[in-house]
Short mmCIF file of C-alpha atoms in Angstrom, two decimals:
data_model
loop_
_atom_site.label_atom_id
_atom_site.label_comp_id
_atom_site.label_asym_id
_atom_site.label_seq_id
_atom_site.Cartn_x
_atom_site.Cartn_y
_atom_site.Cartn_z
CA UNK A 1 13.78 -38.31 -18.58
CA UNK A 2 12.79 -36.46 -21.73
CA UNK A 3 13.98 -33.48 -23.72
CA UNK A 4 12.81 -31.42 -26.65
CA UNK A 5 13.86 -28.33 -28.55
CA UNK A 6 11.87 -25.08 -28.55
CA UNK A 7 13.01 -23.49 -31.77
CA UNK A 8 10.49 -25.08 -34.11
CA UNK A 9 7.42 -24.61 -31.92
CA UNK A 10 8.04 -21.57 -29.73
CA UNK A 11 4.50 -21.65 -28.31
CA UNK A 12 5.24 -24.79 -26.33
CA UNK A 13 6.96 -24.86 -22.97
CA UNK A 14 9.79 -27.04 -21.76
CA UNK A 15 9.02 -29.84 -19.32
CA UNK A 16 11.55 -28.74 -16.74
CA UNK A 17 10.34 -25.17 -17.01
CA UNK A 18 6.82 -26.48 -16.50
CA UNK A 19 7.95 -28.20 -13.33
CA UNK A 20 9.46 -24.99 -12.01
CA UNK A 21 6.37 -23.00 -12.95
CA UNK A 22 3.90 -25.43 -11.37
CA UNK A 23 5.89 -26.11 -8.19
CA UNK A 24 4.45 -23.60 -5.77
CA UNK A 25 5.73 -22.44 -2.41
CA UNK A 26 3.92 -24.76 0.05
CA UNK A 27 3.86 -22.04 2.71
CA UNK A 28 2.06 -19.66 0.35
CA UNK A 29 -0.32 -22.38 -0.83
CA UNK A 30 -1.44 -23.04 2.75
CA UNK A 31 -1.31 -19.37 3.70
CA UNK A 32 1.09 -19.84 6.63
CA UNK A 33 4.57 -18.63 7.56
CA UNK A 34 7.76 -20.66 7.91
CA UNK A 35 7.53 -20.67 11.70
CA UNK A 36 4.14 -22.40 11.76
CA UNK A 37 3.77 -25.48 13.92
CA UNK A 38 2.52 -28.84 12.72
CA UNK A 39 -0.82 -28.05 14.35
CA UNK A 40 -1.06 -24.80 12.37
CA UNK A 41 -0.16 -26.64 9.16
CA UNK A 42 -2.80 -29.27 9.74
CA UNK A 43 -5.50 -26.69 10.56
CA UNK A 44 -4.70 -24.63 7.47
CA UNK A 45 -4.75 -27.67 5.24
CA UNK A 46 -7.95 -29.01 6.82
CA UNK A 47 -9.73 -25.72 6.15
CA UNK A 48 -8.53 -25.24 2.55
CA UNK A 49 -8.87 -28.89 1.50
CA UNK A 50 -12.50 -28.88 2.55
CA UNK A 51 -13.09 -25.66 0.60
CA UNK A 52 -11.41 -26.70 -2.67
CA UNK A 53 -12.14 -30.42 -2.89
CA UNK A 54 -13.39 -31.02 -6.48
CA UNK A 55 -16.43 -32.96 -5.26
CA UNK A 56 -17.53 -29.95 -3.22
CA UNK A 57 -16.18 -26.97 -5.14
CA UNK A 58 -17.31 -26.95 -8.79
CA UNK A 59 -15.14 -24.03 -9.91
CA UNK A 60 -12.86 -24.73 -12.88
CA UNK A 61 -9.59 -24.39 -10.96
CA UNK A 62 -10.67 -26.26 -7.82
CA UNK A 63 -9.00 -29.52 -8.89
CA UNK A 64 -5.68 -27.81 -9.54
CA UNK A 65 -5.83 -25.89 -6.27
CA UNK A 66 -6.67 -29.07 -4.39
CA UNK A 67 -3.69 -30.78 -6.06
CA UNK A 68 -1.44 -27.90 -4.93
CA UNK A 69 -2.76 -28.26 -1.40
CA UNK A 70 -1.94 -31.98 -1.41
CA UNK A 71 1.61 -31.30 -2.55
CA UNK A 72 2.09 -28.52 0.00
CA UNK A 73 0.81 -30.61 2.89
CA UNK A 74 2.86 -33.64 1.84
CA UNK A 75 6.02 -31.54 2.11
CA UNK A 76 5.30 -29.53 5.25
CA UNK A 77 3.74 -32.34 7.29
CA UNK A 78 6.96 -34.34 6.97
CA UNK A 79 9.78 -32.77 8.96
CA UNK A 80 12.49 -34.21 6.69
CA UNK A 81 10.88 -32.93 3.50
CA UNK A 82 10.18 -29.61 5.14
CA UNK A 83 13.85 -29.29 6.12
CA UNK A 84 14.93 -30.11 2.55
CA UNK A 85 12.57 -27.51 1.11
CA UNK A 86 13.73 -24.85 3.56
CA UNK A 87 17.35 -25.56 2.57
CA UNK A 88 17.16 -26.21 -1.19
CA UNK A 89 13.74 -24.90 -2.25
CA UNK A 90 12.01 -26.49 -5.24
CA UNK A 91 15.28 -28.06 -6.44
CA UNK A 92 15.04 -30.56 -3.57
CA UNK A 93 12.05 -32.15 -5.27
CA UNK A 94 13.12 -31.99 -8.91
CA UNK A 95 14.38 -34.98 -10.90
CA UNK A 96 17.13 -36.66 -8.86
CA UNK A 97 16.87 -34.07 -6.07
CA UNK A 98 17.97 -34.39 -2.47
CA UNK A 99 17.28 -37.32 -0.22
CA UNK A 100 13.58 -37.95 0.12
CA UNK A 101 12.73 -36.17 -3.13
CA UNK A 102 10.94 -37.80 -6.09
CA UNK A 103 12.70 -41.06 -6.74
CA UNK A 104 15.22 -40.42 -3.96
CA UNK A 105 15.81 -42.28 -0.77
CA UNK A 106 13.62 -42.07 2.29
CA UNK A 107 10.06 -40.77 2.30
CA UNK A 108 9.92 -38.73 -0.89
CA UNK A 109 7.01 -38.45 -3.31
CA UNK A 110 6.05 -41.99 -4.07
CA UNK A 111 9.17 -43.19 -2.31
CA UNK A 112 8.78 -45.68 0.49
CA UNK A 113 6.26 -46.13 3.26
CA UNK A 114 6.23 -42.44 4.07
CA UNK A 115 5.14 -41.33 0.59
CA UNK A 116 1.58 -40.93 -0.63
CA UNK A 117 0.07 -43.98 1.03
CA UNK A 118 -2.45 -45.01 3.60
CA UNK A 119 -6.10 -44.07 4.02
CA UNK A 120 -8.48 -42.05 1.87
CA UNK A 121 -7.61 -43.26 -1.58
CA UNK A 122 -3.98 -44.07 -0.88
CA UNK A 123 -2.95 -40.78 0.77
CA UNK A 124 -1.32 -40.29 4.15
CA UNK A 125 -1.98 -36.79 5.44
CA UNK A 126 -0.27 -36.95 8.80
CA UNK A 127 -3.27 -38.28 10.70
CA UNK A 128 -5.85 -35.98 9.07
CA UNK A 129 -9.04 -38.01 8.72
CA UNK A 130 -10.51 -37.32 5.31
CA UNK A 131 -13.45 -39.58 6.01
CA UNK A 132 -14.52 -37.15 8.72
CA UNK A 133 -13.63 -34.15 6.58
CA UNK A 134 -15.71 -35.14 3.56
CA UNK A 135 -18.17 -37.56 5.14
CA UNK A 136 -21.12 -35.21 4.62
CA UNK A 137 -20.19 -34.61 1.01
CA UNK A 138 -20.13 -38.32 0.15
CA UNK A 139 -23.20 -39.37 2.08
CA UNK A 140 -21.41 -40.38 5.26
CA UNK A 141 -18.67 -42.64 3.91
CA UNK A 142 -15.16 -41.80 2.87
CA UNK A 143 -13.83 -42.43 -0.65
CA UNK A 144 -11.80 -45.60 -0.23
CA UNK A 145 -9.78 -47.58 -2.69
CA UNK A 146 -8.43 -44.60 -4.57
CA UNK A 147 -5.44 -44.42 -6.86
CA UNK A 148 -2.45 -46.37 -5.73
CA UNK A 149 -1.54 -48.65 -2.88
CA UNK A 150 1.02 -48.38 -0.10
CA UNK A 151 3.50 -46.55 -2.31
CA UNK A 152 1.07 -43.92 -3.56
CA UNK A 153 -0.14 -43.30 -7.11
CA UNK A 154 0.09 -46.54 -9.02
CA UNK A 155 2.11 -48.29 -6.36
CA UNK A 156 5.81 -47.47 -6.55
CA UNK A 157 6.09 -43.92 -7.85
CA UNK A 158 4.46 -40.52 -7.84
CA UNK A 159 2.53 -39.89 -11.05
CA UNK A 160 3.06 -36.42 -12.45
CA UNK A 161 0.33 -35.01 -14.63
CA UNK A 162 0.92 -32.60 -17.50
CA UNK A 163 -1.82 -30.94 -19.47
CA UNK A 164 -1.40 -29.16 -22.78
CA UNK A 165 -2.35 -25.58 -23.46
CA UNK A 166 -5.94 -24.58 -24.11
CA UNK A 167 -6.98 -23.32 -27.54
CA UNK A 168 -9.49 -20.50 -28.01
CA UNK A 169 -11.58 -20.49 -31.18
CA UNK A 170 -14.05 -17.65 -31.98
CA UNK A 171 -17.41 -18.70 -33.42
CA UNK A 172 -20.22 -16.41 -34.58
CA UNK A 173 -23.88 -17.43 -34.31
CA UNK A 174 -27.12 -15.76 -35.33
CA UNK A 175 -29.51 -14.43 -32.70
CA UNK A 176 -31.89 -17.32 -33.30
CA UNK A 177 -29.11 -19.93 -32.97
CA UNK A 178 -27.95 -18.24 -29.77
CA UNK A 179 -31.47 -18.61 -28.38
CA UNK A 180 -32.14 -22.22 -29.42
CA UNK A 181 -28.57 -23.61 -29.67
CA UNK A 182 -26.99 -25.58 -32.51
CA UNK A 183 -26.32 -29.26 -33.18
CA UNK A 184 -23.35 -30.88 -34.93
CA UNK A 185 -21.28 -27.73 -35.36
CA UNK A 186 -17.95 -28.44 -37.08
CA UNK A 187 -14.97 -26.44 -35.89
CA UNK A 188 -11.63 -26.31 -37.70
CA UNK A 189 -8.45 -25.12 -36.01
CA UNK A 190 -4.73 -25.81 -35.57
CA UNK A 191 -3.30 -27.78 -32.67
CA UNK A 192 -0.33 -29.89 -31.59
CA UNK A 193 -0.87 -33.67 -31.72
CA UNK A 194 1.39 -36.44 -30.41
CA UNK A 195 3.69 -37.76 -33.11
CA UNK A 196 2.22 -41.02 -34.40
CA UNK A 197 5.53 -42.14 -35.89
CA UNK A 198 7.41 -42.37 -32.59
CA UNK A 199 4.39 -42.58 -30.26
CA UNK A 200 5.36 -39.17 -28.79
CA UNK A 201 8.76 -40.42 -27.61
CA UNK A 202 10.81 -38.31 -30.03
CA UNK A 203 12.94 -41.38 -30.79
CA UNK A 204 13.60 -43.49 -33.83
CA UNK A 205 12.27 -47.06 -33.56
CA UNK A 206 14.65 -49.15 -31.47
CA UNK A 207 16.60 -46.14 -30.18
CA UNK A 208 16.72 -44.78 -26.63
CA UNK A 209 17.61 -41.65 -24.72
CA UNK A 210 21.13 -40.99 -23.47
CA UNK A 211 22.19 -40.03 -19.96
CA UNK A 212 22.98 -36.35 -19.66
CA UNK A 213 26.77 -35.96 -19.71
CA UNK A 214 26.67 -32.95 -17.39
CA UNK A 215 24.52 -34.09 -14.46
CA UNK A 216 24.96 -37.83 -15.12
CA UNK A 217 21.21 -38.39 -14.90
CA UNK A 218 20.48 -36.52 -11.68
CA UNK A 219 18.89 -33.52 -13.37
CA UNK A 220 20.59 -31.15 -10.94
CA UNK A 221 24.00 -29.57 -10.51
CA UNK A 222 25.48 -28.94 -7.07
CA UNK A 223 27.60 -25.83 -6.51
CA UNK A 224 29.61 -24.90 -3.41
CA UNK A 225 29.88 -21.19 -2.83
CA UNK A 226 31.29 -19.57 0.28
CA UNK A 227 30.97 -22.84 2.15
CA UNK A 228 27.29 -23.30 1.22
CA UNK A 229 26.03 -26.12 -0.94
CA UNK A 230 23.56 -24.96 -3.59
CA UNK A 231 21.57 -27.15 -5.96
CA UNK A 232 20.33 -25.91 -9.32
CA UNK A 233 18.63 -27.40 -12.35
CA UNK A 234 21.04 -28.87 -14.89
CA UNK A 235 21.47 -26.39 -17.74
CA UNK A 236 22.28 -29.08 -20.29
CA UNK A 237 19.17 -31.24 -19.94
CA UNK A 238 17.00 -28.70 -18.12
CA UNK A 239 16.51 -31.07 -15.23
CA UNK A 240 15.43 -34.08 -17.26
CA UNK A 241 18.53 -36.19 -16.63
CA UNK A 242 18.63 -37.44 -20.21
CA UNK A 243 18.94 -36.13 -23.73
CA UNK A 244 18.20 -37.30 -27.27
CA UNK A 245 21.20 -37.42 -29.56
CA UNK A 246 20.69 -36.17 -33.11
CA UNK A 247 21.23 -39.67 -34.46
CA UNK A 248 18.40 -40.98 -32.24
CA UNK A 249 15.76 -38.34 -33.05
CA UNK A 250 12.54 -39.27 -34.81
CA UNK A 251 12.73 -38.09 -38.41
CA UNK A 252 9.07 -37.09 -38.40
CA UNK A 253 8.89 -34.81 -35.34
CA UNK A 254 12.67 -34.16 -35.08
CA UNK A 255 12.77 -35.31 -31.47
CA UNK A 256 9.96 -33.10 -30.18
CA UNK A 257 7.40 -35.85 -29.64
CA UNK A 258 4.57 -33.77 -31.13
CA UNK A 259 3.61 -32.28 -34.49
CA UNK A 260 1.43 -29.44 -35.72
CA UNK A 261 -1.95 -30.48 -37.08
CA UNK A 262 -3.14 -27.68 -39.35
CA UNK A 263 -6.55 -29.20 -40.03
CA UNK A 264 -8.01 -30.38 -36.74
CA UNK A 265 -11.80 -30.83 -36.88
CA UNK A 266 -14.21 -31.50 -34.02
CA UNK A 267 -18.00 -31.62 -33.94
CA UNK A 268 -19.74 -30.01 -30.97
CA UNK A 269 -23.24 -29.12 -29.83
CA UNK A 270 -23.83 -25.55 -28.66
CA UNK A 271 -26.38 -25.14 -25.86
CA UNK A 272 -29.35 -22.79 -25.97
CA UNK A 273 -29.38 -19.43 -24.25
CA UNK A 274 -25.97 -18.27 -25.46
CA UNK A 275 -24.92 -14.68 -24.97
CA UNK A 276 -22.20 -12.65 -26.65
CA UNK A 277 -18.88 -13.37 -24.96
CA UNK A 278 -19.86 -16.78 -23.55
CA UNK A 279 -17.20 -19.51 -23.61
CA UNK A 280 -18.02 -23.16 -24.26
CA UNK A 281 -15.40 -25.57 -22.95
CA UNK A 282 -14.79 -28.75 -24.95
CA UNK A 283 -12.59 -31.00 -22.75
CA UNK A 284 -9.43 -32.67 -24.09
CA UNK A 285 -9.52 -31.09 -27.54
CA UNK A 286 -6.71 -28.57 -27.07
CA UNK A 287 -2.95 -28.88 -27.50
CA UNK A 288 -1.08 -32.05 -26.62
CA UNK A 289 1.60 -31.32 -23.97
CA UNK A 290 4.78 -30.03 -25.59
CA UNK A 291 7.16 -32.76 -24.58
CA UNK A 292 8.76 -35.97 -25.74
CA UNK A 293 7.79 -38.82 -23.44
CA UNK A 294 10.50 -41.27 -22.45
CA UNK A 295 8.97 -44.77 -22.86
CA UNK A 296 10.61 -45.79 -19.59
CA UNK A 297 8.68 -43.04 -17.75
CA UNK A 298 5.17 -43.85 -18.98
CA UNK A 299 4.14 -45.34 -15.64
CA UNK A 300 5.21 -42.17 -13.83
CA UNK A 301 3.70 -39.57 -16.15
CA UNK A 302 0.17 -38.84 -17.24
CA UNK A 303 -0.23 -36.60 -20.27
CA UNK A 304 -3.54 -35.09 -21.34
CA UNK A 305 -4.65 -32.54 -23.87
CA UNK A 306 -5.72 -29.05 -22.99
CA UNK A 307 -9.29 -27.92 -23.63
CA UNK A 308 -10.88 -26.24 -26.62
CA UNK A 309 -12.55 -22.96 -25.64
CA UNK A 310 -15.23 -21.81 -28.07
CA UNK A 311 -15.68 -18.04 -27.68
CA UNK A 312 -19.22 -17.11 -28.77
CA UNK A 313 -19.96 -14.00 -30.78
CA UNK A 314 -23.69 -13.34 -31.25
CA UNK A 315 -24.63 -11.43 -34.38
CA UNK A 316 -26.86 -8.51 -33.41
CA UNK A 317 -30.52 -8.61 -34.43
CA UNK A 318 -32.13 -5.24 -35.15
CA UNK A 319 -35.47 -6.51 -33.83
CA UNK A 320 -34.81 -8.55 -30.70
CA UNK A 321 -32.84 -8.21 -27.49
CA UNK A 322 -32.37 -10.57 -24.53
CA UNK A 323 -33.19 -9.36 -21.03
CA UNK A 324 -32.60 -11.18 -17.72
CA UNK A 325 -31.12 -14.16 -19.61
CA UNK A 326 -34.49 -15.63 -20.60
CA UNK A 327 -36.80 -12.81 -21.78
CA UNK A 328 -36.78 -11.43 -25.33
CA UNK A 329 -37.68 -7.77 -25.90
CA UNK A 330 -39.30 -6.53 -29.13
CA UNK A 331 -40.20 -2.88 -29.77
CA UNK A 332 -43.42 -2.35 -31.74
CA UNK A 333 -44.13 1.08 -33.23
CA UNK A 334 -47.77 2.25 -33.26
CA UNK A 335 -49.23 5.55 -34.48
CA UNK A 336 -50.72 7.94 -31.96
CA UNK A 337 -54.21 7.23 -33.29
CA UNK A 338 -53.85 3.49 -32.57
CA UNK A 339 -52.51 4.29 -29.12
CA UNK A 340 -55.50 6.55 -28.45
CA UNK A 341 -58.25 4.47 -30.08
CA UNK A 342 -56.81 0.95 -29.68
CA UNK A 343 -56.41 -1.61 -32.44
CA UNK A 344 -54.68 -4.80 -33.62
CA UNK A 345 -50.99 -5.20 -34.54
CA UNK A 346 -48.91 -8.13 -35.78
CA UNK A 347 -45.53 -8.77 -34.15
CA UNK A 348 -42.83 -11.24 -35.27
CA UNK A 349 -41.25 -13.75 -32.89
CA UNK A 350 -37.84 -15.43 -32.73
CA UNK A 351 -39.66 -18.63 -33.79
CA UNK A 352 -40.23 -16.91 -37.16
CA UNK A 353 -44.01 -16.79 -36.81
CA UNK A 354 -46.29 -13.81 -36.12
CA UNK A 355 -48.69 -13.07 -33.30
CA UNK A 356 -51.69 -10.70 -33.43
CA UNK A 357 -51.84 -8.45 -30.39
CA UNK A 358 -54.67 -6.27 -29.18
CA UNK A 359 -53.66 -2.68 -28.42
CA UNK A 360 -55.83 -1.23 -25.67
CA UNK A 361 -57.31 2.24 -26.02
CA UNK A 362 -55.11 4.78 -24.30
CA UNK A 363 -51.88 2.76 -24.63
CA UNK A 364 -48.94 4.81 -23.40
CA UNK A 365 -45.40 5.13 -24.76
CA UNK A 366 -43.12 2.29 -23.43
CA UNK A 367 -46.12 0.31 -22.17
CA UNK A 368 -45.43 -3.45 -22.42
CA UNK A 369 -47.31 -6.68 -23.03
CA UNK A 370 -45.88 -10.07 -22.01
CA UNK A 371 -46.32 -13.12 -24.24
CA UNK A 372 -45.63 -16.24 -22.11
CA UNK A 373 -43.31 -19.02 -23.30
CA UNK A 374 -41.92 -17.14 -26.30
CA UNK A 375 -38.51 -16.28 -24.84
CA UNK A 376 -35.26 -18.21 -24.33
CA UNK A 377 -35.51 -21.91 -23.30
CA UNK A 378 -34.75 -22.61 -19.63
CA UNK A 379 -32.47 -25.62 -19.15
CA UNK A 380 -33.92 -28.98 -20.16
CA UNK A 381 -37.32 -28.45 -18.57
CA UNK A 382 -38.97 -27.41 -21.83
CA UNK A 383 -40.37 -24.11 -20.59
CA UNK A 384 -39.19 -20.74 -21.86
CA UNK A 385 -38.99 -17.14 -20.79
CA UNK A 386 -41.40 -14.45 -21.98
CA UNK A 387 -41.46 -12.23 -25.01
CA UNK A 388 -41.89 -8.62 -23.95
CA UNK A 389 -43.49 -6.32 -26.52
CA UNK A 390 -42.76 -2.67 -25.79
CA UNK A 391 -44.94 -0.12 -27.58
CA UNK A 392 -43.36 2.97 -29.05
CA UNK A 393 -45.94 5.66 -29.85
CA UNK A 394 -44.91 7.43 -33.04
CA UNK A 395 -46.02 11.06 -33.52
CA UNK A 396 -45.60 12.38 -37.04
CA UNK A 397 -45.68 15.92 -38.36
CA UNK A 398 -48.90 16.79 -40.31
CA UNK A 399 -48.32 16.07 -44.00
CA UNK A 400 -50.86 18.55 -45.39
CA UNK A 401 -53.48 21.11 -44.44
CA UNK A 402 -56.15 18.44 -43.98
CA UNK A 403 -54.16 16.71 -41.26
CA UNK A 404 -53.34 20.06 -39.71
CA UNK A 405 -57.05 21.00 -39.59
CA UNK A 406 -57.86 17.68 -37.98
CA UNK A 407 -55.18 18.06 -35.32
CA UNK A 408 -56.30 21.61 -34.56
CA UNK A 409 -59.93 20.45 -34.39
CA UNK A 410 -58.90 17.68 -31.98
CA UNK A 411 -57.01 20.23 -29.88
CA UNK A 412 -60.14 22.40 -29.81
CA UNK A 413 -62.41 19.49 -28.82
CA UNK A 414 -60.08 18.32 -26.04
CA UNK A 415 -59.59 21.87 -24.70
CA UNK A 416 -55.86 21.77 -25.41
CA UNK A 417 -54.94 25.41 -24.81
CA UNK A 418 -51.21 24.83 -25.31
CA UNK A 419 -51.42 23.64 -28.93
CA UNK A 420 -50.38 26.14 -31.58
CA UNK A 421 -53.09 27.37 -34.00
CA UNK A 422 -51.91 28.45 -37.44
CA UNK A 423 -55.18 28.54 -39.40
CA UNK A 424 -58.52 30.24 -38.57
CA UNK A 425 -61.79 30.03 -40.54
CA UNK A 426 -61.31 33.57 -41.90
CA UNK A 427 -57.55 33.43 -42.51
CA UNK A 428 -57.89 32.57 -46.18
CA UNK A 429 -60.40 35.29 -47.18
CA UNK A 430 -58.35 38.44 -47.79
CA UNK A 431 -60.49 40.08 -50.53
CA UNK A 432 -59.49 41.38 -53.94
CA UNK A 433 -56.00 42.40 -52.85
CA UNK A 434 -54.76 38.79 -52.92
CA UNK A 435 -52.28 37.85 -55.60
CA UNK A 436 -52.73 35.05 -58.09
CA UNK A 437 -50.57 32.77 -55.94
CA UNK A 438 -52.64 33.65 -52.89
CA UNK A 439 -55.82 32.88 -54.83
CA UNK A 440 -54.45 29.43 -55.63
CA UNK A 441 -53.72 28.82 -51.96
CA UNK A 442 -57.19 29.99 -51.02
CA UNK A 443 -58.78 27.59 -53.51
CA UNK A 444 -56.65 24.70 -52.11
CA UNK A 445 -57.60 25.59 -48.53
CA UNK A 446 -61.29 25.81 -49.50
CA UNK A 447 -61.02 22.28 -50.95
CA UNK A 448 -59.35 21.11 -47.74
CA UNK A 449 -62.13 22.72 -45.68
CA UNK A 450 -64.77 20.90 -47.74
CA UNK A 451 -63.02 17.55 -47.07
CA UNK A 452 -62.85 18.36 -43.37
CA UNK A 453 -66.54 19.39 -43.30
CA UNK A 454 -67.51 16.14 -45.02
CA UNK A 455 -65.47 14.07 -42.52
CA UNK A 456 -66.92 15.92 -39.52
CA UNK A 457 -70.43 15.64 -40.92
CA UNK A 458 -70.10 11.86 -41.13
CA UNK A 459 -68.58 11.73 -37.65
CA UNK A 460 -71.50 13.74 -36.20
CA UNK A 461 -74.02 11.45 -37.88
CA UNK A 462 -72.39 8.45 -36.21
CA UNK A 463 -72.42 10.24 -32.88
CA UNK A 464 -76.16 10.96 -33.27
CA UNK A 465 -76.84 7.42 -34.38
CA UNK A 466 -78.12 8.34 -37.82
#
């Protein structure tokens, strides 16, 4: 079928190895044991197929799990295929496997009338009525006219799908861009692209693949040990059945069918409401599958790129934080006098404007005010979350004697008996025994007392209405 070397691009996987990795034990897929009856198989499949159908289950891996269920049921619902699997395992369904396997005789995958064919999009599930199973999901009617006709996918053969590896690219955004999103973001990264010279075949123009000399095209080797016949994947072609001779290899990709693109660029739009650690999936922008595609097998294989995963890193903002996905928190410091008397403060917003807020008299520490429609946008509806302003009451140490006098006077007026008093009206009048330094302190304190008396005098006049 196809073959490629691994030495130049060790990140890629071999096609045959991929087949072995993706072929899953049908008993484990359906969650049953090997002694299960056909009725048990059908019930298990009915239950899981309804749960993981991509049109019902929107999880990322639902399509792959549903595909595994289809494969498992196709094998176990057919007694011949089930017998082959029980005897040979996955090798019975590899390239050129036992009777009834892919491309083999009888009712193998895409083989004859017993392959994928019949109702519900070209599938025959042993009498299981998918129109009844998914009727409610599709508005009452089954999904008819799906891929393939009587022979299954595409008519005469089973189409195998291979998807390349995903690529993860980190991308840092500012807090504001995380809130509002970004348009036309250019991302540069490395990825594997199909070779344009040979159209991903790995062959020189006009050349073709050669039949494997070991397995003679079957892809498997049969061994007889202790009277038992055992089938294993051909070690020469890794189950592909064909190889590319050195003289036939494409001179551009050296027979791999793909090349490294060191300067891949895509333009994407990042949605609003991003959070640190979010991943944005860009479909079909990852690696091309690591294989050389035999031109003769194009109708039986479907190759697609992996996805590009953009891992978001949000640069921290010292002012704002997001809460409950849509609210933005901002902490506003206010002095204790503003908290006690009330006032007006200006707060910034993520929109880069400022809003004047009224601080009520008696505002407490951690008290909040909500500003509607100043948070993170919600979907495409146009409305936004709230901005939550949290007040932090700041209490500072008195800077001089004047402030200390005022605080002690306030403590006296409010009957605060727990506050510490350090200065009394007579504490600075010690007589002639005071030193020169003490006299200087006394003069300073007397000046402070005069300022305090003047302030209190004005305050009393206002209280009396003078």
